[in-house]
Amino acid sequence: MEDLISACVLALLLCCFVAFSIASYRHFDPASRSFGNVLIRYLSLGATIGLCGLFVLRWPVPFWWAAGAGGVSLLSLALFSASLRAVPAGVLHVAFTGDSPGHLITQGIYGRIRNPLYTSYLVYWCAWVLAIAAHPTAIVTLAVFLLLYARAIAQEESVLRGRFREDYRAYVASTGRFLPRLIRRTG
């Protein structure tokens, strides 16, 4: 039974990665490419391959770790899917390009979380932490991507603050960066 659960978890994690990869070509502005984006793309591929190797070496994953990883993988896919449904294809810009978006996206999940795509990616890396029972390599991988995404978000927010001024300030006051804001700021 542990073999079957481990195989399902690995399949779910790989489905997440494939979904992210396909969407990066279909849903984001295809002209938006940069060194930072290519870096994240190749780091993601290398980290996923490396973590797959660790996963296989630790096979089968203990039931509770695998169950947690499976649930967290499904959460990642759900967040990712909700994020893509909220915006038309080709509207989103890619991290580290300096591209200026044409409008502020506040509908769908973006009405609760400013960065649901980054959240879904971080949840994916958290699923890997669970999948290989908190192996230090997975924890370091999560930390590296958290830092990269935080840097990308800082750059994106700078552009949005400059372009949408008061609208963006109001949006920030009512939404959380990675999670829904429980208490909304006023004024």
Tab-separated table of C-alpha atoms in Angstrom:
chain	number	residue	atom	x	y	z
A	1	MET	CA	0.000	0.000	0.000
A	2	GLU	CA	2.850	2.426	0.796
A	3	ASP	CA	4.267	1.800	-2.687
A	4	LEU	CA	0.984	2.793	-4.317
A	5	ILE	CA	0.638	5.918	-2.170
A	6	SER	CA	4.243	6.902	-2.865
A	7	ALA	CA	3.691	6.443	-6.601
A	8	CYS	CA	0.534	8.602	-6.455
A	9	VAL	CA	2.354	11.357	-4.576
A	10	LEU	CA	5.220	11.373	-7.054
A	11	ALA	CA	2.719	11.521	-9.929
A	12	LEU	CA	0.897	14.451	-8.281
A	13	LEU	CA	4.131	16.353	-7.742
A	14	LEU	CA	5.158	15.804	-11.338
A	15	CYS	CA	1.683	16.909	-12.511
A	16	CYS	CA	2.207	20.168	-10.625
A	17	PHE	CA	5.543	20.751	-12.300
A	18	VAL	CA	4.180	19.907	-15.762
A	19	ALA	CA	1.165	22.197	-15.229
A	20	PHE	CA	3.457	25.063	-14.184
A	21	SER	CA	5.711	24.472	-17.187
A	22	ILE	CA	2.912	24.296	-19.752
A	23	ALA	CA	1.222	27.375	-18.332
A	24	SER	CA	4.437	29.366	-18.515
A	25	TYR	CA	4.262	29.033	-22.301
A	26	ARG	CA	0.509	29.300	-22.720
A	27	HIS	CA	-0.683	31.774	-20.132
A	28	PHE	CA	2.099	34.299	-19.724
A	29	ASP	CA	3.085	36.967	-22.211
A	30	PRO	CA	5.389	35.027	-24.560
A	31	ALA	CA	7.548	38.082	-25.203
A	32	SER	CA	8.327	38.363	-21.481
A	33	ARG	CA	11.638	36.594	-21.009
A	34	SER	CA	14.594	37.564	-18.882
A	35	PHE	CA	17.678	36.132	-17.266
A	36	GLY	CA	15.855	35.909	-13.919
A	37	ASN	CA	12.964	34.043	-15.484
A	38	VAL	CA	15.286	31.593	-17.241
A	39	LEU	CA	17.172	31.142	-13.967
A	40	ILE	CA	13.968	30.294	-12.088
A	41	ARG	CA	12.869	27.952	-14.873
A	42	TYR	CA	16.124	25.951	-14.845
A	43	LEU	CA	16.436	26.000	-11.059
A	44	SER	CA	12.890	24.649	-10.827
A	45	LEU	CA	13.677	21.878	-13.293
A	46	GLY	CA	16.941	20.963	-11.565
A	47	ALA	CA	15.396	21.065	-8.099
A	48	THR	CA	12.454	18.941	-9.188
A	49	ILE	CA	14.750	16.345	-10.759
A	50	GLY	CA	16.989	16.311	-7.685
A	51	LEU	CA	14.058	15.995	-5.296
A	52	CYS	CA	12.610	13.185	-7.438
A	53	GLY	CA	15.915	11.374	-7.005
A	54	LEU	CA	15.794	11.811	-3.226
A	55	PHE	CA	12.177	10.700	-3.213
A	56	VAL	CA	13.089	7.468	-5.033
A	57	LEU	CA	16.031	6.858	-2.683
A	58	ARG	CA	13.697	7.189	0.316
A	59	TRP	CA	10.989	4.991	-1.269
A	60	PRO	CA	8.458	4.165	0.058
A	61	VAL	CA	7.550	7.348	1.871
A	62	PRO	CA	5.949	6.791	5.292
A	63	PHE	CA	2.150	7.017	5.047
A	64	TRP	CA	1.572	10.264	6.962
A	65	TRP	CA	4.316	12.142	5.136
A	66	ALA	CA	2.981	10.893	1.796
A	67	ALA	CA	-0.619	11.743	2.680
A	68	GLY	CA	0.409	15.253	3.680
A	69	ALA	CA	2.442	15.703	0.496
A	70	GLY	CA	-0.481	14.491	-1.617
A	71	GLY	CA	-2.908	16.902	0.036
A	72	VAL	CA	-0.513	19.821	-0.256
A	73	SER	CA	0.131	18.972	-3.939
A	74	LEU	CA	-3.611	19.083	-4.603
A	75	LEU	CA	-3.802	22.453	-2.830
A	76	SER	CA	-0.991	23.743	-5.046
A	77	LEU	CA	-2.821	22.618	-8.194
A	78	ALA	CA	-6.103	24.144	-6.967
A	79	LEU	CA	-4.455	27.525	-6.237
A	80	PHE	CA	-2.654	27.452	-9.555
A	81	SER	CA	-5.816	26.617	-11.467
A	82	ALA	CA	-7.822	29.338	-9.686
A	83	SER	CA	-5.067	31.834	-10.486
A	84	LEU	CA	-5.107	31.034	-14.193
A	85	ARG	CA	-8.916	31.061	-14.401
A	86	ALA	CA	-8.968	34.608	-13.017
A	87	VAL	CA	-7.070	36.154	-15.943
A	88	PRO	CA	-7.064	35.761	-19.720
A	89	ALA	CA	-4.113	34.010	-21.361
A	90	GLY	CA	-1.170	36.213	-22.282
A	91	VAL	CA	-2.014	38.971	-19.776
A	92	LEU	CA	0.357	38.022	-16.985
A	93	HIS	CA	3.956	39.126	-17.161
A	94	VAL	CA	6.929	37.040	-16.206
A	95	ALA	CA	9.087	37.687	-13.156
A	96	PHE	CA	12.252	39.758	-13.451
A	97	THR	CA	11.371	41.265	-16.839
A	98	GLY	CA	10.441	44.751	-15.686
A	99	ASP	CA	7.366	44.569	-17.928
A	100	SER	CA	4.595	46.913	-16.892
A	101	PRO	CA	1.144	45.339	-16.734
A	102	GLY	CA	-1.726	47.039	-18.536
A	103	HIS	CA	-4.184	46.626	-15.685
A	104	LEU	CA	-4.451	45.608	-12.054
A	105	ILE	CA	-5.922	42.120	-11.638
A	106	THR	CA	-8.277	42.021	-8.666
A	107	GLN	CA	-10.919	39.484	-9.689
A	108	GLY	CA	-11.214	35.840	-8.680
A	109	ILE	CA	-8.575	34.605	-6.265
A	110	TYR	CA	-6.652	37.844	-6.860
A	111	GLY	CA	-9.382	39.548	-4.848
A	112	ARG	CA	-8.089	37.713	-1.759
A	113	ILE	CA	-4.388	37.052	-2.482
A	114	ARG	CA	-2.096	39.346	-4.473
A	115	ASN	CA	0.296	36.601	-5.535
A	116	PRO	CA	-1.647	33.349	-5.824
A	117	LEU	CA	0.695	31.937	-8.465
A	118	TYR	CA	3.728	32.416	-6.238
A	119	THR	CA	1.713	30.944	-3.375
A	120	SER	CA	0.919	27.876	-5.476
A	121	TYR	CA	4.613	27.486	-6.329
A	122	LEU	CA	5.618	27.764	-2.664
A	123	VAL	CA	2.955	25.234	-1.708
A	124	TYR	CA	4.470	22.923	-4.352
A	125	TRP	CA	7.902	23.210	-2.718
A	126	CYS	CA	6.280	22.592	0.693
A	127	ALA	CA	4.766	19.405	-0.745
A	128	TRP	CA	8.280	18.261	-1.614
A	129	VAL	CA	9.379	18.923	1.973
A	130	LEU	CA	6.642	16.565	3.127
A	131	ALA	CA	7.222	14.054	0.322
A	132	ILE	CA	10.774	13.395	1.425
A	133	ALA	CA	10.068	13.664	5.138
A	134	ALA	CA	11.629	17.096	5.709
A	135	HIS	CA	14.996	16.184	4.217
A	136	PRO	CA	17.347	19.205	4.562
A	137	THR	CA	17.716	19.424	0.776
A	138	ALA	CA	13.977	20.031	0.389
A	139	ILE	CA	13.978	22.624	3.152
A	140	VAL	CA	16.891	24.512	1.557
A	141	THR	CA	15.130	24.300	-1.825
A	142	LEU	CA	11.983	25.804	-0.310
A	143	ALA	CA	14.037	28.602	1.279
A	144	VAL	CA	15.841	29.395	-1.996
A	145	PHE	CA	12.588	29.655	-3.920
A	146	LEU	CA	10.967	31.714	-1.178
A	147	LEU	CA	13.835	34.212	-1.497
A	148	LEU	CA	13.638	34.248	-5.311
A	149	TYR	CA	9.871	34.745	-5.311
A	150	ALA	CA	10.104	37.444	-2.630
A	151	ARG	CA	12.605	39.321	-4.805
A	152	ALA	CA	10.381	38.964	-7.877
A	153	ILE	CA	7.372	40.182	-5.900
A	154	ALA	CA	9.288	43.196	-4.593
A	155	GLN	CA	10.166	44.194	-8.162
A	156	GLU	CA	6.625	43.622	-9.392
A	157	GLU	CA	5.109	45.584	-6.505
A	158	SER	CA	7.409	48.508	-7.217
A	159	VAL	CA	6.126	48.647	-10.796
A	160	LEU	CA	2.499	48.282	-9.677
A	161	ARG	CA	2.839	51.000	-6.997
A	162	GLY	CA	4.207	53.387	-9.590
A	163	ARG	CA	1.634	52.625	-12.239
A	164	PHE	CA	-1.577	52.202	-10.225
A	165	ARG	CA	-0.800	54.355	-7.166
A	166	GLU	CA	-3.969	54.709	-5.053
A	167	ASP	CA	-5.724	51.717	-6.603
A	168	TYR	CA	-2.746	49.536	-5.733
A	169	ARG	CA	-2.538	50.922	-2.181
A	170	ALA	CA	-6.210	50.065	-1.647
A	171	TYR	CA	-5.647	46.625	-3.146
A	172	VAL	CA	-2.679	45.964	-0.817
A	173	ALA	CA	-4.761	47.062	2.158
A	174	SER	CA	-7.476	44.533	1.366
A	175	THR	CA	-5.427	41.504	0.257
A	176	GLY	CA	-2.612	39.396	1.622
A	177	ARG	CA	0.668	38.847	-0.203
A	178	PHE	CA	0.640	35.025	-0.020
A	179	LEU	CA	-2.426	34.251	2.103
A	180	PRO	CA	-5.813	35.951	2.421
A	181	ARG	CA	-5.748	38.897	4.792
A	182	LEU	CA	-7.761	38.122	7.895
A	183	ILE	CA	-7.957	41.737	9.033
A	184	ARG	CA	-8.381	44.344	6.325
A	185	ARG	CA	-6.598	47.643	6.733
A	186	THR	CA	-8.517	50.846	6.240
A	187	GLY	CA	-7.303	54.211	4.995
